[in-house]
Coordinates of C-alpha atoms and ligand atoms in Angstrom, one line a residue:
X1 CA -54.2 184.8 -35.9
X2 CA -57.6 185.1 -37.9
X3 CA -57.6 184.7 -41.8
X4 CA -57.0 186.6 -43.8
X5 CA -59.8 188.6 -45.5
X6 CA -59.8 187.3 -48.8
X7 CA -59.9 183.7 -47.5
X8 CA -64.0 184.6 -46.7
X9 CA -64.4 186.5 -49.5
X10 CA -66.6 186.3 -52.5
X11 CA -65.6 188.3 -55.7
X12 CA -67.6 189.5 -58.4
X13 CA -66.2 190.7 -61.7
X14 CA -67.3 193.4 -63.5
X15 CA -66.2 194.9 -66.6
X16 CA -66.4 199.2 -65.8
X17 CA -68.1 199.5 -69.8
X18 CA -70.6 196.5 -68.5
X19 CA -72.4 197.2 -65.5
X20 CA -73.7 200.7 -65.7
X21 CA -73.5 204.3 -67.9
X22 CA -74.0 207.3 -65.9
X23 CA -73.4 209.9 -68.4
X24 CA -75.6 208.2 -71.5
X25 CA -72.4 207.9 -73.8
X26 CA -73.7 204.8 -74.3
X27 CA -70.5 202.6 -72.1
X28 CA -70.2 202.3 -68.6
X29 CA -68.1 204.0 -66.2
X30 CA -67.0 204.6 -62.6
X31 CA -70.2 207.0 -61.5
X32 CA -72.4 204.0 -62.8
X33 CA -70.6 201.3 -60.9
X34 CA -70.8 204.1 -58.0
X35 CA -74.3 204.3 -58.1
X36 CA -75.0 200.5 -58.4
X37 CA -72.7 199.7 -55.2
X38 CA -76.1 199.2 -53.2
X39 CA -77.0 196.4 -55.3
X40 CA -74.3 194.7 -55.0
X41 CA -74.1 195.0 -51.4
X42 CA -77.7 193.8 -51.3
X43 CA -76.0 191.1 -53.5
X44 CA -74.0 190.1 -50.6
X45 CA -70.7 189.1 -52.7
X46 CA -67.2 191.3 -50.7
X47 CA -65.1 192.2 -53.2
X48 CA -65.5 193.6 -56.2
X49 CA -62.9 192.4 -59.3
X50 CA -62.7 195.3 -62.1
X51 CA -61.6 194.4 -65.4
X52 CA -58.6 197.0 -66.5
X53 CA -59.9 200.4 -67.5
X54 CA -56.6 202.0 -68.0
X55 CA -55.9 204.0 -71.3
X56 CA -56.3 201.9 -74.2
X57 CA -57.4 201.1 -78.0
X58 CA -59.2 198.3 -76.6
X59 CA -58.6 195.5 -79.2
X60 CA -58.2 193.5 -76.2
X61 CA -60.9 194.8 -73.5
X62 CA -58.3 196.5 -72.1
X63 CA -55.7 194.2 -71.4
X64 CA -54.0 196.0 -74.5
X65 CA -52.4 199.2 -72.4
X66 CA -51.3 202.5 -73.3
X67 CA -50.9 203.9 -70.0
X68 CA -50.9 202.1 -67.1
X69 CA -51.2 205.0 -64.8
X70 CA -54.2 206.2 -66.7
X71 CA -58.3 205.8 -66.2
X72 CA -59.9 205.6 -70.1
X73 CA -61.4 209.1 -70.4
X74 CA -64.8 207.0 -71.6
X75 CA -64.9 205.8 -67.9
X76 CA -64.2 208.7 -66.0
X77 CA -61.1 210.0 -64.4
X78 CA -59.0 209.3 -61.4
X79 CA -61.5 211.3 -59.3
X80 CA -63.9 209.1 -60.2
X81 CA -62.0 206.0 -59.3
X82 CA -61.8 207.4 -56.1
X83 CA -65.0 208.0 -54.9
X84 CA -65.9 204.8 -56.1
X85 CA -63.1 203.2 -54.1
X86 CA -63.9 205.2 -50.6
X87 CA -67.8 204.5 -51.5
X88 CA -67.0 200.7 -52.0
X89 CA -65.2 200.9 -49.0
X90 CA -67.7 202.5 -46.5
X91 CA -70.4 199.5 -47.5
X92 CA -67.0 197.4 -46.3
X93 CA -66.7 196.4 -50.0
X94 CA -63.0 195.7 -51.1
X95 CA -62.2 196.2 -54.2
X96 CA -58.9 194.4 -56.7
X97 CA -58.3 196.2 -60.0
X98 CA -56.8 193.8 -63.1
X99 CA -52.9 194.7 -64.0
X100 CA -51.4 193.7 -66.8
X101 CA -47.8 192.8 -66.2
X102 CA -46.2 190.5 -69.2
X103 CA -47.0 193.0 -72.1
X104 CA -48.4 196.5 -73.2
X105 CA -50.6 197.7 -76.3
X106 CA -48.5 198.5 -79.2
X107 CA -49.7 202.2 -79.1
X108 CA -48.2 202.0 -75.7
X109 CA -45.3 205.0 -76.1
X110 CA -42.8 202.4 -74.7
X111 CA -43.3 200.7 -77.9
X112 CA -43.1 203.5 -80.3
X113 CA -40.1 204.8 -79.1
X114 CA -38.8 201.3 -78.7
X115 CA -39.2 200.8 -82.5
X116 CA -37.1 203.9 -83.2
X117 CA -33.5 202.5 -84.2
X118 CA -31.2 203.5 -81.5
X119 CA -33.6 204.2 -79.5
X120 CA -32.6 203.4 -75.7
X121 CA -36.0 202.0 -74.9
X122 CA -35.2 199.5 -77.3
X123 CA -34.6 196.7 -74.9
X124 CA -37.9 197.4 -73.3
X125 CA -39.7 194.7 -75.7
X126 CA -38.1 191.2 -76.6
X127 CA -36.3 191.6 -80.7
X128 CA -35.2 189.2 -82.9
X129 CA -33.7 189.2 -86.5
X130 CA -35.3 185.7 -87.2
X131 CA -38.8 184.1 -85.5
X132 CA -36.8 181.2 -84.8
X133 CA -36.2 181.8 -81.3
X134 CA -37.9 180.1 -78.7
X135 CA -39.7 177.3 -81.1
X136 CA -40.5 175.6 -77.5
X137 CA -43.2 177.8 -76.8
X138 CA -46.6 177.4 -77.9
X139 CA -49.3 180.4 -79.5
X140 CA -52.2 180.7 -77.2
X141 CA -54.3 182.0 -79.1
X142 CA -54.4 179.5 -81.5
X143 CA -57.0 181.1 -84.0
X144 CA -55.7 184.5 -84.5
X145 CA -52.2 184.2 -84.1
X146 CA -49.7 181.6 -86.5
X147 CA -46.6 182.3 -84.7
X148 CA -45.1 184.6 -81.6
X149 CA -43.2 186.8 -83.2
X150 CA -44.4 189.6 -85.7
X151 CA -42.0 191.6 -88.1
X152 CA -41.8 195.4 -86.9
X153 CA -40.5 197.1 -90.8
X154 CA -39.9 200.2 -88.4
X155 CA -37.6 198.0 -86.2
X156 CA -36.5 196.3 -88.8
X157 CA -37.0 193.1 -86.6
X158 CA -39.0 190.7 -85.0
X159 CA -41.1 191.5 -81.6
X160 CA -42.3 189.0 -79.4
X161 CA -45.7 188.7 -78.1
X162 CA -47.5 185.6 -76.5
X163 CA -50.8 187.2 -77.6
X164 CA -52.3 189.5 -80.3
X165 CA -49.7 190.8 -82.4
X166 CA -50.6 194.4 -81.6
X167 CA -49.9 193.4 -77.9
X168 CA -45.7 193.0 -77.7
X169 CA -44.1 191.7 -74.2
X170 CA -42.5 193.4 -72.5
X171 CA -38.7 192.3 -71.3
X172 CA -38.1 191.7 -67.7
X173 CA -34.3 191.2 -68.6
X174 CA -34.5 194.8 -68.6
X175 CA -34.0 196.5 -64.7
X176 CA -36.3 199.5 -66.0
X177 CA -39.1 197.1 -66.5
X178 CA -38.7 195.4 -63.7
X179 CA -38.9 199.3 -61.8
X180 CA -41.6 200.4 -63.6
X181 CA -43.8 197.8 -63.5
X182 CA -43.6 197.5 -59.5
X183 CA -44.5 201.3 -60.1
X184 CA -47.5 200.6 -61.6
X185 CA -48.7 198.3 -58.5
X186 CA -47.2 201.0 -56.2
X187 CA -49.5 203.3 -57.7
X188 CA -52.9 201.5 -57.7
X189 CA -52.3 200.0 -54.5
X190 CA -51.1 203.6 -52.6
X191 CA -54.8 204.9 -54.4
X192 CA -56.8 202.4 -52.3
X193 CA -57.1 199.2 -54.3
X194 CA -57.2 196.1 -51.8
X195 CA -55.2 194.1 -54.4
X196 CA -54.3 193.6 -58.0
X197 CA -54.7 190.3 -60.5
X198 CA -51.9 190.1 -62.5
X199 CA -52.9 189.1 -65.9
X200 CA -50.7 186.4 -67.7
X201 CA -48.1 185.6 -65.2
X202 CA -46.6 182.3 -66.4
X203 CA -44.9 184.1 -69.7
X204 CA -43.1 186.9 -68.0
X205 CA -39.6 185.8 -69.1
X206 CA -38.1 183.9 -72.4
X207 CA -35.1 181.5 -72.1
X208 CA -33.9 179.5 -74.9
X209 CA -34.7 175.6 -75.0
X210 CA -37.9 176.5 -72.6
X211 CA -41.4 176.6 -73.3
X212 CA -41.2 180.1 -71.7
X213 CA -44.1 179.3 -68.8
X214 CA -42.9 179.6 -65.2
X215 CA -39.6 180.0 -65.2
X216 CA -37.3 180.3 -62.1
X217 CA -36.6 184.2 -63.3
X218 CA -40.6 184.6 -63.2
X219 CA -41.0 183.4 -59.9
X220 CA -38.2 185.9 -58.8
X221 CA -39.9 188.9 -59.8
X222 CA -43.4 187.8 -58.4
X223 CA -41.5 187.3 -55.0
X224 CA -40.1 191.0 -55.2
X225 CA -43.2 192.2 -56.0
X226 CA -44.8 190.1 -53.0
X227 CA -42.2 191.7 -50.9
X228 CA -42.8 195.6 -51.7
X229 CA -46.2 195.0 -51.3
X230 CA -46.0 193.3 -47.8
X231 CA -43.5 196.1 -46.6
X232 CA -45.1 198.7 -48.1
X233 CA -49.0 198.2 -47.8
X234 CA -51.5 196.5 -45.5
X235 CA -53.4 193.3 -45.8
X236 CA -53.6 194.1 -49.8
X237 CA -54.1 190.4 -51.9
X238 CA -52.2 189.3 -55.2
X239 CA -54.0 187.0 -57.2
X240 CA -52.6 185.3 -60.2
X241 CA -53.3 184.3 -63.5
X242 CA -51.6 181.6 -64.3
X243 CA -53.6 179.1 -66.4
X244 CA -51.9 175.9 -65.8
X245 CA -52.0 172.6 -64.3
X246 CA -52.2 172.6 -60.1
X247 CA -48.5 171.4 -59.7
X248 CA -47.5 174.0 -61.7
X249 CA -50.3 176.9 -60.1
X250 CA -48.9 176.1 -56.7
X251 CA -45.9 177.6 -57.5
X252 CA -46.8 180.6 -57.3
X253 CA -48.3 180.7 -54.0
X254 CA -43.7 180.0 -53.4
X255 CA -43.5 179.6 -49.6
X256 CA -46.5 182.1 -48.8
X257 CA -44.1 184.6 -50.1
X258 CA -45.6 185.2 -53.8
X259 CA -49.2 185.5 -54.5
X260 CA -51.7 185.0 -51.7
X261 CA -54.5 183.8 -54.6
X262 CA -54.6 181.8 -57.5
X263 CA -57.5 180.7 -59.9
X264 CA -57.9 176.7 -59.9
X265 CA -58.2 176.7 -63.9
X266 CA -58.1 172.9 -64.0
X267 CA -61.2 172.3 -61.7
X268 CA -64.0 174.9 -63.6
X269 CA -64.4 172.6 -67.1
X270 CA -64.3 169.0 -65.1
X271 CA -67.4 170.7 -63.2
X272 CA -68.9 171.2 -66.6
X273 CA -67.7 167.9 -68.0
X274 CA -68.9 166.0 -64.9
X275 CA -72.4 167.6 -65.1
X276 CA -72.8 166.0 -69.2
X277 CA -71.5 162.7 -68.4
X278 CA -73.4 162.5 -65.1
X279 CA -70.4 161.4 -63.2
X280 CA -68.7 163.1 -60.3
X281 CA -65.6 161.1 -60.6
X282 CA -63.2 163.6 -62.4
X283 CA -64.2 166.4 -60.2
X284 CA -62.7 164.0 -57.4
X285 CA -60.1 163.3 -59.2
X286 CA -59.0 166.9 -59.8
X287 CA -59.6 167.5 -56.4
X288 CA -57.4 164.4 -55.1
X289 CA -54.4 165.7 -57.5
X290 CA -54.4 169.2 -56.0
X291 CA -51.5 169.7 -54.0
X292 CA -51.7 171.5 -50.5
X293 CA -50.8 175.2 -50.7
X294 CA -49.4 177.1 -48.1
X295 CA -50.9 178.8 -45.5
X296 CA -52.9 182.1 -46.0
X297 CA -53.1 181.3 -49.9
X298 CA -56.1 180.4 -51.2
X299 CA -57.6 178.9 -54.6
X300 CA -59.9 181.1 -56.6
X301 CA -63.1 178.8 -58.2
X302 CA -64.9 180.2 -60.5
X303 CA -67.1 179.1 -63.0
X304 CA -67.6 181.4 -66.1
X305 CA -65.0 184.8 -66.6
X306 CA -65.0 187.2 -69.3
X307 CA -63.1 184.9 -71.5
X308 CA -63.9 181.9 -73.1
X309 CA -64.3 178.8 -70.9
X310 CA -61.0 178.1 -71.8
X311 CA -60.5 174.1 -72.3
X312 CA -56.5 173.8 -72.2
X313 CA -56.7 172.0 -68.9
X314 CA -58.3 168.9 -70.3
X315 CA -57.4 166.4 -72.7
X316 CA -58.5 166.3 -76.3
X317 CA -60.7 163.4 -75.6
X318 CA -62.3 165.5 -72.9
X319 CA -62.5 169.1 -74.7
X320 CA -64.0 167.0 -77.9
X321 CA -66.7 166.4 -75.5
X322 CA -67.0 169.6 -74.0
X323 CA -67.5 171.0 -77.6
X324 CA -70.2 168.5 -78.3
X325 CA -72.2 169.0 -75.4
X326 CA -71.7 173.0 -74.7
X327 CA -70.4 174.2 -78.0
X328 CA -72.6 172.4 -80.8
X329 CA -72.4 175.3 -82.9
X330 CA -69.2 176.2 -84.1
X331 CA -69.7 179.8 -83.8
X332 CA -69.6 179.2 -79.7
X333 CA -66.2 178.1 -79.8
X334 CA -63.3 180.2 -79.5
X335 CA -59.6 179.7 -79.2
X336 CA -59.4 176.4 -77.3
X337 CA -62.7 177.1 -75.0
X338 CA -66.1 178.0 -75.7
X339 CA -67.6 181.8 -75.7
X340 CA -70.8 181.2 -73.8
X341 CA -72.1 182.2 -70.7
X342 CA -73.5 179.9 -67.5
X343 CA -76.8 180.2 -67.9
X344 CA -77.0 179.2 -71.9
X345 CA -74.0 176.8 -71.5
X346 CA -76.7 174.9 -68.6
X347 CA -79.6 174.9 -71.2
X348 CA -81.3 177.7 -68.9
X349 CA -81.7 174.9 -66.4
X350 CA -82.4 176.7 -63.0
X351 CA -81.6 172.8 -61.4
X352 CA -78.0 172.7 -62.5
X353 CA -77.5 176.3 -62.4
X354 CA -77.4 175.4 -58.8
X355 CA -75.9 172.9 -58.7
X356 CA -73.0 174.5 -60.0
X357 CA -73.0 177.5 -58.3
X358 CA -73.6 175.7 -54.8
X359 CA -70.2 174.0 -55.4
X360 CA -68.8 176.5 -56.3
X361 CA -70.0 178.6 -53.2
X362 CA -68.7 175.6 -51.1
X363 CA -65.2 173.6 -52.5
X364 CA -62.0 174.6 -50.8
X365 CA -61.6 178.4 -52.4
X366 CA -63.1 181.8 -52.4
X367 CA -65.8 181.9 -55.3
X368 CA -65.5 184.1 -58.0
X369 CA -69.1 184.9 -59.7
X370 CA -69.3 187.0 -63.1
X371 CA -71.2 189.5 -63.3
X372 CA -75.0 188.9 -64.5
X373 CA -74.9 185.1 -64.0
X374 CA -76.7 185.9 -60.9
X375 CA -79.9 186.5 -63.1
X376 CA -78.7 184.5 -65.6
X377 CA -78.0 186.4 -68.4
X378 CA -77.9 185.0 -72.3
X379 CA -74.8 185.6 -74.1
X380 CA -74.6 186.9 -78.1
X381 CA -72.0 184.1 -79.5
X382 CA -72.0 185.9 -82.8
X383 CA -70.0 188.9 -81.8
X384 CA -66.6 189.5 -82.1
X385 CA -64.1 187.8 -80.2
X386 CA -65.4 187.4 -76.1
X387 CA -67.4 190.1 -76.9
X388 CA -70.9 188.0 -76.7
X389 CA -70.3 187.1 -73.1
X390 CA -69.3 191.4 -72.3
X391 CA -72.6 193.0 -73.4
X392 CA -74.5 195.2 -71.1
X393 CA -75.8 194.3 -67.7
X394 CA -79.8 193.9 -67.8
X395 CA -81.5 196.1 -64.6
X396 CA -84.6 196.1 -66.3
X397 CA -87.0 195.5 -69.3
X398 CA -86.6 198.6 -71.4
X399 CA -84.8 198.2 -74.9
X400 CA -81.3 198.7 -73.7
X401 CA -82.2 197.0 -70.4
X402 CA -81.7 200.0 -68.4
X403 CA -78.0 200.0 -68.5
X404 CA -77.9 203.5 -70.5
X405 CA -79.9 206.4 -72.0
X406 CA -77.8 206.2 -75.5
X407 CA -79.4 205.6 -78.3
X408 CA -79.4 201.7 -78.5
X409 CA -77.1 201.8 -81.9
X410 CA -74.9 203.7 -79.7
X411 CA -74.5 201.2 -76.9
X412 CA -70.8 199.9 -76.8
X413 CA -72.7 196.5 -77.4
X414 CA -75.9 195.6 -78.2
X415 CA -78.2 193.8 -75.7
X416 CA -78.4 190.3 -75.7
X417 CA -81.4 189.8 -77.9
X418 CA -82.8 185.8 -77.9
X419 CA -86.0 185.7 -77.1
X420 CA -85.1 183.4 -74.2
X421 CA -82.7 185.9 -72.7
X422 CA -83.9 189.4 -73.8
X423 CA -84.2 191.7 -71.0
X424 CA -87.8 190.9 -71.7
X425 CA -87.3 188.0 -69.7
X426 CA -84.1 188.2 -67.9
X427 CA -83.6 190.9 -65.5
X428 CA -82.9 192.9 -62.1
X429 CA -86.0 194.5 -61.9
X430 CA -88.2 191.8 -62.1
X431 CA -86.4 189.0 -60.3
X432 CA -86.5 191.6 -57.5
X433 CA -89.5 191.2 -57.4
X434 CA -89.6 187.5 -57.3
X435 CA -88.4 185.8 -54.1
X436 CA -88.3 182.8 -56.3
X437 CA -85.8 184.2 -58.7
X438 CA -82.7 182.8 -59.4
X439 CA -81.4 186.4 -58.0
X440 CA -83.0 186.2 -54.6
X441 CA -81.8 182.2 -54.6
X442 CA -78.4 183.3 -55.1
X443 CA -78.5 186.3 -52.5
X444 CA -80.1 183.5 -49.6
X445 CA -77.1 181.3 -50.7
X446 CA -74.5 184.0 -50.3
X447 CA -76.2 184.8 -47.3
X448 CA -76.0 181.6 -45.6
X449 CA -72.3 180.8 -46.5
X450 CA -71.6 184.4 -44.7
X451 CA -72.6 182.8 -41.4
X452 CA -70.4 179.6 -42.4
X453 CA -67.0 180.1 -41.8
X454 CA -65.8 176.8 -42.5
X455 CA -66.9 177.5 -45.9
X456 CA -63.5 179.6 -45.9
X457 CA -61.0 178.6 -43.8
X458 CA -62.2 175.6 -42.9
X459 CA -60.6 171.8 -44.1
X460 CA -61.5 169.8 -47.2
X461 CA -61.6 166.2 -47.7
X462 CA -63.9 163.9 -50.1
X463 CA -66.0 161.2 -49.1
X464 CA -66.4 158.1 -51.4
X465 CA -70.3 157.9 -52.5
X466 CA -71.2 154.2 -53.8
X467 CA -73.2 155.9 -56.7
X468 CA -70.5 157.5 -59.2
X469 CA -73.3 160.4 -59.9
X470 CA -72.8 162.3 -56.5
X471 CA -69.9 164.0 -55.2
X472 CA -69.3 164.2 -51.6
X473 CA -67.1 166.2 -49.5
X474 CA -66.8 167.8 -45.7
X475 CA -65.7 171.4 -45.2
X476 CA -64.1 170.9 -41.7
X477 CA -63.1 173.4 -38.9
X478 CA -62.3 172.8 -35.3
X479 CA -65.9 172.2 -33.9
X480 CA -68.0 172.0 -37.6
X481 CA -68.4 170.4 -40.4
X482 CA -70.6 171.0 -43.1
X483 CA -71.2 168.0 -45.3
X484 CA -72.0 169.0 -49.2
X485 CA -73.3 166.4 -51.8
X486 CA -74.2 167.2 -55.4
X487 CA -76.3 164.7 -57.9
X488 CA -74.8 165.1 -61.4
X489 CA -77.3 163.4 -62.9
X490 CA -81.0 164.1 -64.0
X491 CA -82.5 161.0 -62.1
X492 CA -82.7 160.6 -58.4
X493 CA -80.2 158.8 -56.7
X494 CA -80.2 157.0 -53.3
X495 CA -76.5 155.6 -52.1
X496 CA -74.4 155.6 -49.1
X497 CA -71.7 157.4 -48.5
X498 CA -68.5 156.1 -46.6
X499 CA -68.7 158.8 -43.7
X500 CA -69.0 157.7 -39.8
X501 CA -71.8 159.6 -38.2
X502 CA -72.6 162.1 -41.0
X503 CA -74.0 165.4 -40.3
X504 CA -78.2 166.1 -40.5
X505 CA -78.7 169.6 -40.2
X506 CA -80.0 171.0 -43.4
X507 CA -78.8 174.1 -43.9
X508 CA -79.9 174.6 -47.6
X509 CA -81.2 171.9 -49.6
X510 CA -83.2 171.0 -53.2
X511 CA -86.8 169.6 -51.9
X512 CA -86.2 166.1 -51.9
X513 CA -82.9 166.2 -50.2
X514 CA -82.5 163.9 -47.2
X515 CA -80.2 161.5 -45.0
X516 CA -80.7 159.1 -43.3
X517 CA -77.5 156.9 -41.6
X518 CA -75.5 157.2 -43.9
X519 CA -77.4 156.8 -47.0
X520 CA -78.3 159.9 -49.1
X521 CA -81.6 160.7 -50.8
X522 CA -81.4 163.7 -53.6
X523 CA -83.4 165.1 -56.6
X524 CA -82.3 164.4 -60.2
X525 CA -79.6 167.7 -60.1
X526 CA -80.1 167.5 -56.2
X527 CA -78.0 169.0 -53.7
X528 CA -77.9 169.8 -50.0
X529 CA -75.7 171.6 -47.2
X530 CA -75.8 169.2 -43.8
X531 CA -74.5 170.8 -41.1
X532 CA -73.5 169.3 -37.6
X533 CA -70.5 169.6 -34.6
X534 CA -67.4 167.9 -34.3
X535 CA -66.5 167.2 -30.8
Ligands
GLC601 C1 -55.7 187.3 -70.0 C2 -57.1 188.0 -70.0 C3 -57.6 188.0 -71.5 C4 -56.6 188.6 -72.4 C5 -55.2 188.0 -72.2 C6 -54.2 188.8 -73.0 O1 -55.8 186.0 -70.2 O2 -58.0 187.3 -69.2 O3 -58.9 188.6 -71.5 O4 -57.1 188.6 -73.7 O5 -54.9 188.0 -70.9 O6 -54.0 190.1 -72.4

C-alpha cells in the first residue's frame, strides 16, 4: 500500500490577509493567493496550510469566529475560495484550511443568544455562578488573561474560555455541538479542502478535579470526527493542535483512528536551544523520548508559525535561556514564547538558517515552513500581539513591497521596516534573481528531498557522534539510507560517528563537508546529506 500523501508532503502556511491583495483594499485575499499559486509551485512546497478566513472581528487573526460557514467579505467569497481550491489543485497543490473547534468569537450568534436568559442555546457555552470551577486548569495566555472564566452581567454568570475572554468555549456536553461542529468539517471538506487543522484540541471538554487537557471525552469526539471523515471523504488529513508533551501528542494519533498528523511542539525550541549552547544533545534527547506512532500518522516539524515560538515545552531553566539568547528585549517576548521570526531570531545568519531548515526538511515528519522565511523576512516585534511576525509578504522593493496598491497607511499592516529587513533588502523579486539567494537555496533543497523518499516514509534512528556539537541520524528505507549530520557550533568540528560503513554520497552539503570512514569533517554551522544503498 503506498503512503499516504501527506506523509511526502511539505506545507506552507499562509495567512489569506498576508500573502497577496488583488483588489487594493489594502489586505489580502483569495484572488491574490490565486494569482501567486505559480510561485509557490515554483517554490516546490505541496500543500498549502491557510490560516482561518471565516467571518470574524478578528481580535484573534481569525481564530475568534462568527460564522464558521462564512468566507470574511475582505477576502472574497465562497466563489473565490473555489477557484483558488480547483486552481491549487490543477498545479497538484493540496490545500488544509485551519478550524477552530474548542470555542467561537463572542459576536458568534451562538453566544448572543446563549446569553439571553432562558434561552435554549444556553448550554451551548460552559456557565458558572462562581469562577471556582475547574481551579486545575491553568490560563494559557498568561499575559492577557488572570483567570478562565469572565462574568457575562447579561448572563448573569460566568463563561468559560481557555483563551481571550471575548473567545468563550464552546460545550461538547452538549449533542448540538457535537452535530454542528462535525457540520462545519462536513462543509469545508465536501467544498474541496484536502484536510482541516483543528485549532486547540486538548481543551475540548471540562471535568471537575482535571486540568481539562486531553481528556478520555476529547479523544471520543476526535475519533467520531475521524470516523465521518474516513466514511464520508477520500484520502482527506486531520492534523492536530495539541501543544503538549510527545506522550501526551501521541494520543491523538488513538490507534490510526484519530488524527492522521500532529505538530511535534516539544522538538522546534530544543532545535533553537541546541543551536545557542552549541550542543546537539537535547535535540537527541527529544528525539530518543518520542514514542512510535502508528502507522500512516505522521509528525509535523516546523520551525517558526504565526504564533509566538511558544516555550511551554521546556523547562524554566531552559526558556530562561531561550529568552536571553533569542528574546533580549523584552518587547520580543510574548506569553510564554518569543514573537520573532527565523530569520531575526538566527541573527540573519544565512549558515544556521540552514542548518535549521535542512533538519527540519530531513527529521522523521513532514516540514511545515511559514510563509516568507523562505527569503527571510524581518519581523516588527513592536506590534500588537503576533502581529509583528503577520505583516505583508515582500514580492519586491517598492514601499509596500508589492503586496498591494493601497495606500501604505491603509495596509492591514505596515511593512517590516529595519533597515536590515526592509523590502529594500529582503525580497522575491530580487532573490529571483540571485541563484545564490537564500530563495533559490531553499527551492534546490525542496527540490532534492522531492526525489528522496526516505525523507518521508522512510525509518529514523540516531547515531552517537563523539563530539556533543553534531547531531547524527539515518533516514532508512528498504534499499536507502540517507545519513544527515548537522554542526551546532560556529567552529569546525572533526569526530567519528558510531555508524558501520557510513554512506558517501553527497547529496547536498556546506563546502567543507566530508567523510571519511567513519570520521566526519564539517564547517562551523556545517551540514551535509550522504546518501548510499542498503543491501
Ligand atoms: C491556536 C492558534 C492561535 C490562537 C489560539 C486561540 O493556538 O494557533 O493563533 O490565538 O489557538 O484561538
Amino acid at each position: 500500500m503506498s503512503a499516504p500523501w501527506f506523509v511526502d508532503a511539505v506545507f506552507y502556511e499562509v495567512p489569506v490577509y498576508a500573502f497577496f491583495d488583488a483588489d487594493g483594499d489594502g489586505i489580502g485575499d483569495f484572488a491574490g493567493l490565486t494569482d501567486k499559486l505559480d510561485y509557490l509551485e515554483w517554490l516546490g512546497v505541496t500543500c498549502i496550510w491557510l490560516l482561518p478566513f471565516y467571518e470574524s472581528p478578528q481580535r484573534d487573526g481569525g481564530y475568534d469566529v462568527s460564522d464558521f460557514k462564512s468566507v470574511l467579505p475582505r477576502y472574497g467569497t465562497l466563489d473565490d475560495v473555489q477557484q483558488f481550491l480547483n486552481e491549487a489543485h490543477r498545479r497538484g497543490l493540496r490545500v488544509i484550511a485551519d478550524m477552530i473547534v474548542n470555542h467561537t468569537s463572542d459576536q458568534h450568534p451562538w453566544f448572543q443568544e446563549a446569553r439571553q436568559p432562558g434561552s435554549p442555546m444556553r448550554s451551548r457555552y460552559v456557565w458558572s455562578d462562581t469562577p471556582d470551577r475547574y481551579r486545575d486548569a491553568r490560563v494559557i495566555f498568561t499575559d492577557t488573561q488572570d483567570s478562565n472564566w469572565s462574568w457575562d452581567p447579561v448572563a448573569d454568570a460566568y463563561y468559560w474560555h481557555r483563551f481571550f475572554d471575548h473567545q468563550p468555549d464552546l460545550n461538547f456536553d452538549n449533542p448540538g455541538v457535537r452535530d454542528e461542529i462535525e457540520d462545519v468539517i462536513r462543509f469545508w471538506l465536501t467544498l474541496g479542502f484536502d484536510g482541516l487543522r483543528l485549532d486547540a484540541v486538548p481543551y475540548l471538554y471540562e471535568r471537575d478535579g482535571t486540568n481539562g487537557e486531553n481528556l478520555p471525552e476529547t479523544h471520543a469526539y476526535l475519533k467520531r470526527l475521524r470516523s465521518m471523515v474516513d466514511t464520508e471523504f477520500n484520502d482527506r488529513l486531520l492534523l492536530a493542535e495539541a501543544n503538549q508533551w510527545p506522550e501526551d501528542v501521541v494520543e491523538y494519533f488513538g490507534d490510526s483512528d484519530e488524527f492522521h498528523m500532529a505538530y511535534h511542539f516539544p522538538l522546534m525550541p530544543r532545535l533553537f536551544l541546541a543551536l545557542a549552547q552549541g550542543d546537539a544533545g537535547i535535540v537527541v534527547d527529544v528525539l530518543d523520548r518520542t514514542p512510535e506512532i502508528p502507522d500512516g500518522c505522521r509528525w509535523g516539524i516546523f520551525l517558526r508559525n504565526h504564533d509566538e515560538l511558544t516555550l511551554e515545552m521546556v523547562s524554566e531553566v531552559e526558556r530562561e535561556c531561550m529568552w536571553q539568547h533569542y528574546a533580549p528585549e523584552h518587547s520580543m517576548r510574548k506569553n510564554v514564547g518569543i514573537r520573532r521570526r527565523l530569520a531575526p531570531l538566527l541573527g540573519g545568519d544565512r549558515r544556521r538558517i540552514e542548518l535549521l531548515d535542512v533538519l527540519l526538511l530531513s527529521l522523521p515528519g513532514s516540514p511545515f515552513l511559514y510563509y516568507g522565511d523562505e527569503i527571510g523576512m524581518g519581523d516588527e516585534h513592536l506590534l500588537d500581539d503576533r502581529d509583528g511576525v503577520r505583516t505583508p509578504m515582500q514580492w519586491e522593493d517598492s514601499p509596500n513591497a508589492g503586496f498591494s496598491t493601497a495606500e501604505p497607511g491603509d495596509l492591514y499592516l505596515p511593512i517590516v521596516s529595519s533597515q536590515e529587513y526592509s523590502p529594500a533588502v529582503v525580497n522575491v523579486a530580487s532573490q529571483g534573481d540571485d541563484a545564490d539567494s537564500l530563495l533559490h537555496w531553499t527551492r534546490r533543497m525542496l527540490s532534492i528531498r522531492a526525489d528522496l523518499p526516505v525523507m518521508g516514509a522512510g525509518g529514523f534512528l540516531t547515531i552517537p557522534a563523539a563530539d556533543p556539537a553534531v547531531l547524527c541520524f539515518e533516514r532508512i528505507a528498504a534499499d536507502t539510507v540517507v545519513l544527515v549530520v548537522a554542526n551546532f557550533l560556529d567552529a569546525p568540528v572533526r569526530c567519528a560517528l558510531d555508524v558501520d560503513d557510513p554512506p558517501t554520497m553527497v547529496l547536498a552539503a556546506t563546502p567543507g563537508a566530508s567523510i571519511d570512514g567513519s570520521v566526519i569533517t564539517l564547517d562551523p554551522y556545517g551540514w551535509a546529506w550522504f546518501s548510499g544503498s542498503r543491501p
